[in-house]
mmCIF file of C-alpha atoms in Angstrom:
data_model
loop_
_atom_site.group_PDB
_atom_site.id
_atom_site.type_symbol
_atom_site.label_atom_id
_atom_site.label_comp_id
_atom_site.label_asym_id
_atom_site.label_seq_id
_atom_site.Cartn_x
_atom_site.Cartn_y
_atom_site.Cartn_z
ATOM 1 C CA UNK A 1 188.429 -4.093 3.625
ATOM 2 C CA UNK A 2 190.650 -7.263 3.109
ATOM 3 C CA UNK A 3 190.001 -10.389 5.300
ATOM 4 C CA UNK A 4 192.798 -12.745 5.756
ATOM 5 C CA UNK A 5 192.335 -16.137 6.660
ATOM 6 C CA UNK A 6 194.937 -17.900 8.638
ATOM 7 C CA UNK A 7 195.921 -21.442 7.964
ATOM 8 C CA UNK A 8 197.216 -23.725 10.738
ATOM 9 C CA UNK A 9 201.310 -23.754 10.148
ATOM 10 C CA UNK A 10 202.776 -26.492 8.705
ATOM 11 C CA UNK A 11 202.485 -28.414 5.404
ATOM 12 C CA UNK A 12 199.215 -29.383 3.834
ATOM 13 C CA UNK A 13 198.501 -33.044 3.831
ATOM 14 C CA UNK A 14 198.441 -34.530 0.478
ATOM 15 C CA UNK A 15 194.924 -35.186 -1.069
ATOM 16 C CA UNK A 16 194.066 -38.960 -1.765
ATOM 17 C CA UNK A 17 193.915 -39.255 -5.510
ATOM 18 C CA UNK A 18 190.554 -40.197 -7.092
ATOM 19 C CA UNK A 19 190.330 -44.154 -7.615
ATOM 20 C CA UNK A 20 189.542 -44.474 -11.610
ATOM 21 C CA UNK A 21 186.887 -46.724 -12.532
ATOM 22 C CA UNK A 22 188.907 -48.880 -14.650
ATOM 23 C CA UNK A 23 191.029 -49.899 -11.650
ATOM 24 C CA UNK A 24 187.770 -50.839 -9.677
ATOM 25 C CA UNK A 25 186.583 -52.994 -12.419
ATOM 26 C CA UNK A 26 190.086 -54.504 -13.227
ATOM 27 C CA UNK A 27 190.256 -55.399 -9.344
ATOM 28 C CA UNK A 28 186.956 -56.880 -9.657
ATOM 29 C CA UNK A 29 187.942 -59.038 -12.898
ATOM 30 C CA UNK A 30 190.955 -60.269 -11.213
ATOM 31 C CA UNK A 31 189.206 -61.332 -8.115
ATOM 32 C CA UNK A 32 186.665 -63.287 -10.274
ATOM 33 C CA UNK A 33 189.250 -65.047 -11.993
ATOM 34 C CA UNK A 34 191.096 -66.036 -9.024
ATOM 35 C CA UNK A 35 188.090 -67.461 -7.579
ATOM 36 C CA UNK A 36 187.264 -69.232 -10.638
ATOM 37 C CA UNK A 37 190.577 -70.640 -11.724
ATOM 38 C CA UNK A 38 190.347 -73.865 -9.675
ATOM 39 C CA UNK A 39 186.929 -74.578 -10.800
ATOM 40 C CA UNK A 40 188.051 -73.995 -14.539
ATOM 41 C CA UNK A 41 191.221 -76.326 -13.455
ATOM 42 C CA UNK A 42 189.273 -78.973 -12.215
ATOM 43 C CA UNK A 43 186.700 -78.981 -15.117
ATOM 44 C CA UNK A 44 189.806 -79.011 -17.527
ATOM 45 C CA UNK A 45 191.568 -81.895 -16.156
ATOM 46 C CA UNK A 46 188.345 -84.055 -14.490
ATOM 47 C CA UNK A 47 186.066 -83.404 -17.333
ATOM 48 C CA UNK A 48 183.205 -83.549 -15.094
ATOM 49 C CA UNK A 49 181.463 -80.369 -15.983
ATOM 50 C CA UNK A 50 182.379 -80.206 -19.674
ATOM 51 C CA UNK A 51 179.639 -80.363 -22.662
ATOM 52 C CA UNK A 52 179.830 -83.383 -24.696
ATOM 53 C CA UNK A 53 179.576 -82.688 -28.258
ATOM 54 C CA UNK A 54 180.076 -86.396 -29.520
ATOM 55 C CA UNK A 55 178.384 -89.309 -27.484
ATOM 56 C CA UNK A 56 179.861 -92.190 -29.658
ATOM 57 C CA UNK A 57 181.343 -92.944 -33.121
ATOM 58 C CA UNK A 58 180.800 -96.433 -34.781
ATOM 59 C CA UNK A 59 179.750 -97.999 -38.335
ATOM 60 C CA UNK A 60 176.376 -96.736 -37.261
ATOM 61 C CA UNK A 61 177.575 -93.025 -37.790
ATOM 62 C CA UNK A 62 178.395 -90.479 -35.272
ATOM 63 C CA UNK A 63 175.874 -89.838 -32.037
ATOM 64 C CA UNK A 64 175.567 -86.180 -31.268
ATOM 65 C CA UNK A 65 174.737 -85.010 -27.856
ATOM 66 C CA UNK A 66 171.042 -83.200 -27.499
ATOM 67 C CA UNK A 67 172.573 -79.544 -27.414
ATOM 68 C CA UNK A 68 174.504 -80.270 -30.568
ATOM 69 C CA UNK A 69 171.394 -82.003 -32.150
ATOM 70 C CA UNK A 70 169.078 -78.877 -31.038
ATOM 71 C CA UNK A 71 171.692 -76.532 -32.648
ATOM 72 C CA UNK A 72 171.772 -78.507 -35.837
ATOM 73 C CA UNK A 73 167.680 -78.737 -35.759
ATOM 74 C CA UNK A 74 167.500 -74.974 -35.424
ATOM 75 C CA UNK A 75 170.036 -74.534 -38.190
ATOM 76 C CA UNK A 76 168.173 -77.093 -40.588
ATOM 77 C CA UNK A 77 164.982 -74.750 -40.175
ATOM 78 C CA UNK A 78 166.245 -71.920 -42.214
ATOM 79 C CA UNK A 79 166.408 -74.065 -45.122
ATOM 80 C CA UNK A 80 162.414 -74.897 -45.045
ATOM 81 C CA UNK A 81 161.629 -72.002 -46.772
ATOM 82 C CA UNK A 82 163.873 -72.831 -49.665
ATOM 83 C CA UNK A 83 163.326 -76.407 -49.689
ATOM 84 C CA UNK A 84 159.248 -75.376 -49.876
ATOM 85 C CA UNK A 85 159.639 -72.624 -52.441
ATOM 86 C CA UNK A 86 162.403 -74.492 -54.877
ATOM 87 C CA UNK A 87 161.870 -78.133 -54.195
ATOM 88 C CA UNK A 88 158.046 -78.577 -54.322
ATOM 89 C CA UNK A 89 155.077 -77.567 -56.075
ATOM 90 C CA UNK A 90 154.656 -74.397 -54.409
ATOM 91 C CA UNK A 91 156.220 -72.290 -57.170
ATOM 92 C CA UNK A 92 154.051 -73.480 -59.950
ATOM 93 C CA UNK A 93 150.830 -72.814 -58.031
ATOM 94 C CA UNK A 94 151.248 -69.382 -56.482
ATOM 95 C CA UNK A 95 152.368 -68.059 -59.865
ATOM 96 C CA UNK A 96 149.671 -69.533 -61.616
ATOM 97 C CA UNK A 97 146.964 -68.006 -58.848
ATOM 98 C CA UNK A 98 148.549 -64.601 -58.930
ATOM 99 C CA UNK A 99 148.213 -64.768 -62.603
ATOM 100 C CA UNK A 100 144.733 -65.649 -62.353
ATOM 101 C CA UNK A 101 144.212 -62.663 -60.084
ATOM 102 C CA UNK A 102 145.682 -60.084 -62.423
ATOM 103 C CA UNK A 103 143.639 -61.682 -65.291
ATOM 104 C CA UNK A 104 140.375 -61.277 -63.338
ATOM 105 C CA UNK A 105 141.430 -57.568 -62.774
ATOM 106 C CA UNK A 106 141.080 -57.306 -59.101
ATOM 107 C CA UNK A 107 144.186 -55.990 -57.513
ATOM 108 C CA UNK A 108 143.404 -57.266 -53.986
ATOM 109 C CA UNK A 109 140.728 -60.122 -54.051
ATOM 110 C CA UNK A 110 141.431 -62.499 -53.237
ATOM 111 C CA UNK A 111 144.474 -61.072 -50.940
ATOM 112 C CA UNK A 112 147.914 -62.226 -50.822
ATOM 113 C CA UNK A 113 147.307 -64.251 -47.714
ATOM 114 C CA UNK A 114 144.919 -66.219 -49.124
ATOM 115 C CA UNK A 115 146.808 -66.989 -52.232
ATOM 116 C CA UNK A 116 149.851 -68.230 -50.385
ATOM 117 C CA UNK A 117 147.647 -70.174 -47.887
ATOM 118 C CA UNK A 118 145.586 -71.610 -50.500
ATOM 119 C CA UNK A 119 149.110 -72.583 -52.425
ATOM 120 C CA UNK A 120 150.733 -74.058 -49.270
ATOM 121 C CA UNK A 121 147.752 -76.431 -48.799
ATOM 122 C CA UNK A 122 147.293 -77.363 -52.412
ATOM 123 C CA UNK A 123 151.076 -78.132 -52.326
ATOM 124 C CA UNK A 124 150.572 -80.557 -49.239
ATOM 125 C CA UNK A 125 147.995 -82.344 -51.227
ATOM 126 C CA UNK A 126 150.182 -82.429 -54.432
ATOM 127 C CA UNK A 127 153.232 -83.685 -52.489
ATOM 128 C CA UNK A 128 151.148 -85.928 -50.035
ATOM 129 C CA UNK A 129 152.557 -89.242 -51.876
ATOM 130 C CA UNK A 130 156.092 -87.676 -51.973
ATOM 131 C CA UNK A 131 155.734 -86.865 -48.075
ATOM 132 C CA UNK A 132 154.490 -90.511 -47.330
ATOM 133 C CA UNK A 133 157.502 -92.124 -48.896
ATOM 134 C CA UNK A 134 159.939 -89.851 -47.156
ATOM 135 C CA UNK A 135 158.445 -90.730 -43.869
ATOM 136 C CA UNK A 136 158.348 -94.523 -44.342
ATOM 137 C CA UNK A 137 161.757 -94.649 -45.990
ATOM 138 C CA UNK A 138 163.672 -92.354 -43.845
ATOM 139 C CA UNK A 139 162.134 -90.967 -40.650
ATOM 140 C CA UNK A 140 160.408 -93.730 -39.414
ATOM 141 C CA UNK A 141 163.793 -96.016 -39.577
ATOM 142 C CA UNK A 142 165.517 -93.045 -38.072
ATOM 143 C CA UNK A 143 163.094 -92.439 -35.273
ATOM 144 C CA UNK A 144 163.251 -95.818 -34.376
ATOM 145 C CA UNK A 145 166.759 -95.841 -34.314
ATOM 146 C CA UNK A 146 167.540 -98.346 -36.937
ATOM 147 C CA UNK A 147 168.969 -95.875 -39.284
ATOM 148 C CA UNK A 148 171.785 -93.119 -38.728
ATOM 149 C CA UNK A 149 170.880 -89.657 -39.525
ATOM 150 C CA UNK A 150 173.471 -89.647 -42.742
ATOM 151 C CA UNK A 151 171.452 -92.446 -44.286
ATOM 152 C CA UNK A 152 168.194 -91.211 -43.295
ATOM 153 C CA UNK A 153 169.209 -88.046 -45.159
ATOM 154 C CA UNK A 154 170.428 -89.853 -48.267
ATOM 155 C CA UNK A 155 167.183 -91.848 -48.102
ATOM 156 C CA UNK A 156 164.624 -89.063 -47.621
ATOM 157 C CA UNK A 157 166.304 -87.310 -50.924
ATOM 158 C CA UNK A 158 165.381 -89.968 -53.136
ATOM 159 C CA UNK A 159 161.732 -89.301 -53.273
ATOM 160 C CA UNK A 160 162.284 -85.761 -53.426
ATOM 161 C CA UNK A 161 164.529 -86.168 -56.485
ATOM 162 C CA UNK A 162 162.033 -88.519 -58.164
ATOM 163 C CA UNK A 163 159.345 -85.838 -57.973
ATOM 164 C CA UNK A 164 161.150 -83.325 -59.411
ATOM 165 C CA UNK A 165 162.870 -85.521 -62.072
ATOM 166 C CA UNK A 166 159.085 -86.128 -63.337
ATOM 167 C CA UNK A 167 158.419 -82.603 -63.364
ATOM 168 C CA UNK A 168 161.651 -81.238 -65.345
ATOM 169 C CA UNK A 169 162.304 -81.030 -68.989
ATOM 170 C CA UNK A 170 165.325 -82.839 -69.957
ATOM 171 C CA UNK A 171 166.292 -79.679 -72.090
ATOM 172 C CA UNK A 172 166.743 -77.740 -68.655
ATOM 173 C CA UNK A 173 168.782 -80.360 -66.917
ATOM 174 C CA UNK A 174 170.965 -80.619 -69.926
ATOM 175 C CA UNK A 175 171.448 -77.009 -69.668
ATOM 176 C CA UNK A 176 172.667 -76.866 -66.284
ATOM 177 C CA UNK A 177 174.335 -80.189 -66.577
ATOM 178 C CA UNK A 178 176.566 -78.301 -69.500
ATOM 179 C CA UNK A 179 176.957 -75.359 -67.374
ATOM 180 C CA UNK A 180 178.126 -77.450 -64.343
ATOM 181 C CA UNK A 181 180.657 -79.274 -67.020
ATOM 182 C CA UNK A 182 179.410 -82.728 -65.714
ATOM 183 C CA UNK A 183 180.411 -85.861 -68.065
ATOM 184 C CA UNK A 184 177.869 -87.151 -70.628
ATOM 185 C CA UNK A 185 176.978 -90.216 -68.862
ATOM 186 C CA UNK A 186 175.618 -88.509 -65.657
ATOM 187 C CA UNK A 187 171.936 -88.670 -66.243
ATOM 188 C CA UNK A 188 168.698 -89.327 -64.296
ATOM 189 C CA UNK A 189 169.340 -90.823 -60.567
ATOM 190 C CA UNK A 190 172.889 -89.352 -60.822
ATOM 191 C CA UNK A 191 172.213 -85.705 -61.684
ATOM 192 C CA UNK A 192 173.465 -83.783 -58.481
ATOM 193 C CA UNK A 193 171.189 -81.575 -56.706
ATOM 194 C CA UNK A 194 173.218 -78.449 -57.315
ATOM 195 C CA UNK A 195 172.065 -79.167 -61.194
ATOM 196 C CA UNK A 196 168.664 -80.740 -60.372
ATOM 197 C CA UNK A 197 167.154 -77.957 -58.279
ATOM 198 C CA UNK A 198 167.574 -75.144 -60.652
ATOM 199 C CA UNK A 199 166.782 -77.273 -63.457
ATOM 200 C CA UNK A 200 163.708 -77.968 -61.847
ATOM 201 C CA UNK A 201 162.964 -74.357 -60.994
ATOM 202 C CA UNK A 202 163.216 -73.411 -64.508
ATOM 203 C CA UNK A 203 160.725 -75.836 -65.710
ATOM 204 C CA UNK A 204 158.237 -74.855 -63.005
ATOM 205 C CA UNK A 205 158.583 -71.265 -64.080
ATOM 206 C CA UNK A 206 157.842 -72.170 -67.662
ATOM 207 C CA UNK A 207 155.042 -74.262 -67.026
ATOM 208 C CA UNK A 208 153.275 -71.662 -64.629
ATOM 209 C CA UNK A 209 153.521 -69.009 -67.299
ATOM 210 C CA UNK A 210 152.365 -71.487 -70.015
ATOM 211 C CA UNK A 211 149.354 -71.865 -67.969
ATOM 212 C CA UNK A 212 148.910 -68.249 -67.278
ATOM 213 C CA UNK A 213 148.980 -67.712 -71.061
ATOM 214 C CA UNK A 214 146.018 -69.914 -71.373
ATOM 215 C CA UNK A 215 144.085 -68.473 -68.594
ATOM 216 C CA UNK A 216 144.463 -64.971 -69.930
ATOM 217 C CA UNK A 217 142.798 -65.565 -73.053
ATOM 218 C CA UNK A 218 139.221 -65.388 -72.507
ATOM 219 C CA UNK A 219 139.450 -62.550 -70.348
ATOM 220 C CA UNK A 220 141.606 -60.878 -72.474
ATOM 221 C CA UNK A 221 138.647 -61.469 -75.271
ATOM 222 C CA UNK A 222 136.300 -59.875 -72.904
ATOM 223 C CA UNK A 223 138.502 -56.833 -72.555
ATOM 224 C CA UNK A 224 138.810 -56.420 -75.864
ATOM 225 C CA UNK A 225 134.800 -56.536 -76.760
ATOM 226 C CA UNK A 226 134.069 -54.167 -73.974
ATOM 227 C CA UNK A 227 136.555 -51.818 -75.016
ATOM 228 C CA UNK A 228 135.294 -52.071 -78.775
ATOM 229 C CA UNK A 229 131.655 -51.547 -77.841
ATOM 230 C CA UNK A 230 132.475 -48.530 -75.380
ATOM 231 C CA UNK A 231 134.401 -46.769 -78.251
ATOM 232 C CA UNK A 232 131.419 -47.626 -80.769
ATOM 233 C CA UNK A 233 129.063 -46.082 -78.249
ATOM 234 C CA UNK A 234 131.367 -42.766 -78.055
ATOM 235 C CA UNK A 235 131.964 -43.261 -74.109
ATOM 236 C CA UNK A 236 135.888 -42.387 -73.980
ATOM 237 C CA UNK A 237 135.533 -41.409 -70.492
ATOM 238 C CA UNK A 238 134.351 -44.854 -69.241
ATOM 239 C CA UNK A 239 137.187 -47.052 -68.317
ATOM 240 C CA UNK A 240 136.917 -50.745 -70.447
ATOM 241 C CA UNK A 241 138.689 -51.993 -67.254
ATOM 242 C CA UNK A 242 135.899 -51.225 -64.696
ATOM 243 C CA UNK A 243 133.103 -52.432 -67.225
ATOM 244 C CA UNK A 244 134.404 -55.678 -68.139
ATOM 245 C CA UNK A 245 135.549 -56.528 -64.310
ATOM 246 C CA UNK A 246 131.899 -57.851 -63.539
ATOM 247 C CA UNK A 247 131.485 -59.645 -66.683
ATOM 248 C CA UNK A 248 134.737 -61.494 -66.342
ATOM 249 C CA UNK A 249 133.683 -62.385 -62.472
ATOM 250 C CA UNK A 250 130.273 -63.534 -63.899
ATOM 251 C CA UNK A 251 132.166 -65.812 -66.598
ATOM 252 C CA UNK A 252 134.567 -67.252 -63.767
ATOM 253 C CA UNK A 253 131.775 -68.020 -61.411
ATOM 254 C CA UNK A 254 129.311 -69.376 -64.384
ATOM 255 C CA UNK A 255 131.980 -71.707 -65.383
ATOM 256 C CA UNK A 256 132.958 -72.838 -61.851
ATOM 257 C CA UNK A 257 136.681 -71.427 -62.312
ATOM 258 C CA UNK A 258 138.197 -72.165 -59.010
ATOM 259 C CA UNK A 259 137.062 -76.076 -59.510
ATOM 260 C CA UNK A 260 138.360 -76.056 -62.916
ATOM 261 C CA UNK A 261 141.445 -74.138 -61.941
ATOM 262 C CA UNK A 262 142.583 -75.993 -58.633
ATOM 263 C CA UNK A 263 141.403 -79.440 -60.394
ATOM 264 C CA UNK A 264 143.968 -78.810 -63.274
ATOM 265 C CA UNK A 265 146.837 -77.597 -61.278
ATOM 266 C CA UNK A 266 146.518 -80.737 -59.282
ATOM 267 C CA UNK A 267 146.370 -82.771 -62.092
ATOM 268 C CA UNK A 268 149.328 -81.067 -63.986
ATOM 269 C CA UNK A 269 151.736 -82.707 -61.559
ATOM 270 C CA UNK A 270 150.337 -86.455 -62.514
ATOM 271 C CA UNK A 271 152.685 -88.082 -64.317
#
């Protein structure tokens, strides 16, 4: 049985088209722009709400506003690890301590955190006079307001440059100066940091491996003696490294190895 539905006479009214989301967002954005336009125009013309980037310029240098100084400060923080690794005594110290651990045959004693922490504080001890010079010549006048930032930066680099020059071999400086195509008369204080820093790092790596080689010799002799004794006794299955480890630790402790090692590392930077 078919049921017929009767609709009222007359045409159907048109259904309203759904409003898309894009139209709603466009309307809200347009309204926000209409509301904010007078305020933006007033800031652009009156200048009361604008953020000052530069406070003043004069013979003493350019003075930046506090937000700009904060931005520059946090940007400079990203260069601190590179400065610590490549322009101080940290490189030589951490490499030598790592080689000592390998010479002893201990895989994780002392752990990496201890080696890095000890290297850091020993670096502060070695760099103490240089840091004091930087504070006296650059930071203290800049904090007192008697020296602009550009001049303080130039004065602060001088003690660090002096330290690196004392620890850098002339052959390494000549190598990078030749690669940079510097004139032959550019020497010493006139060498730019782009040449001095890689030369200093190269010299530090060479010095660190020389010290590590001297440290490896007594422990290598112990390994050879233990290996030859085990072979003569026919103990082929026993690891010579495992047997030699307590003898190397005993030798290092009886010789007061940490005292000699850290004292020699600190004295190697004295000129």
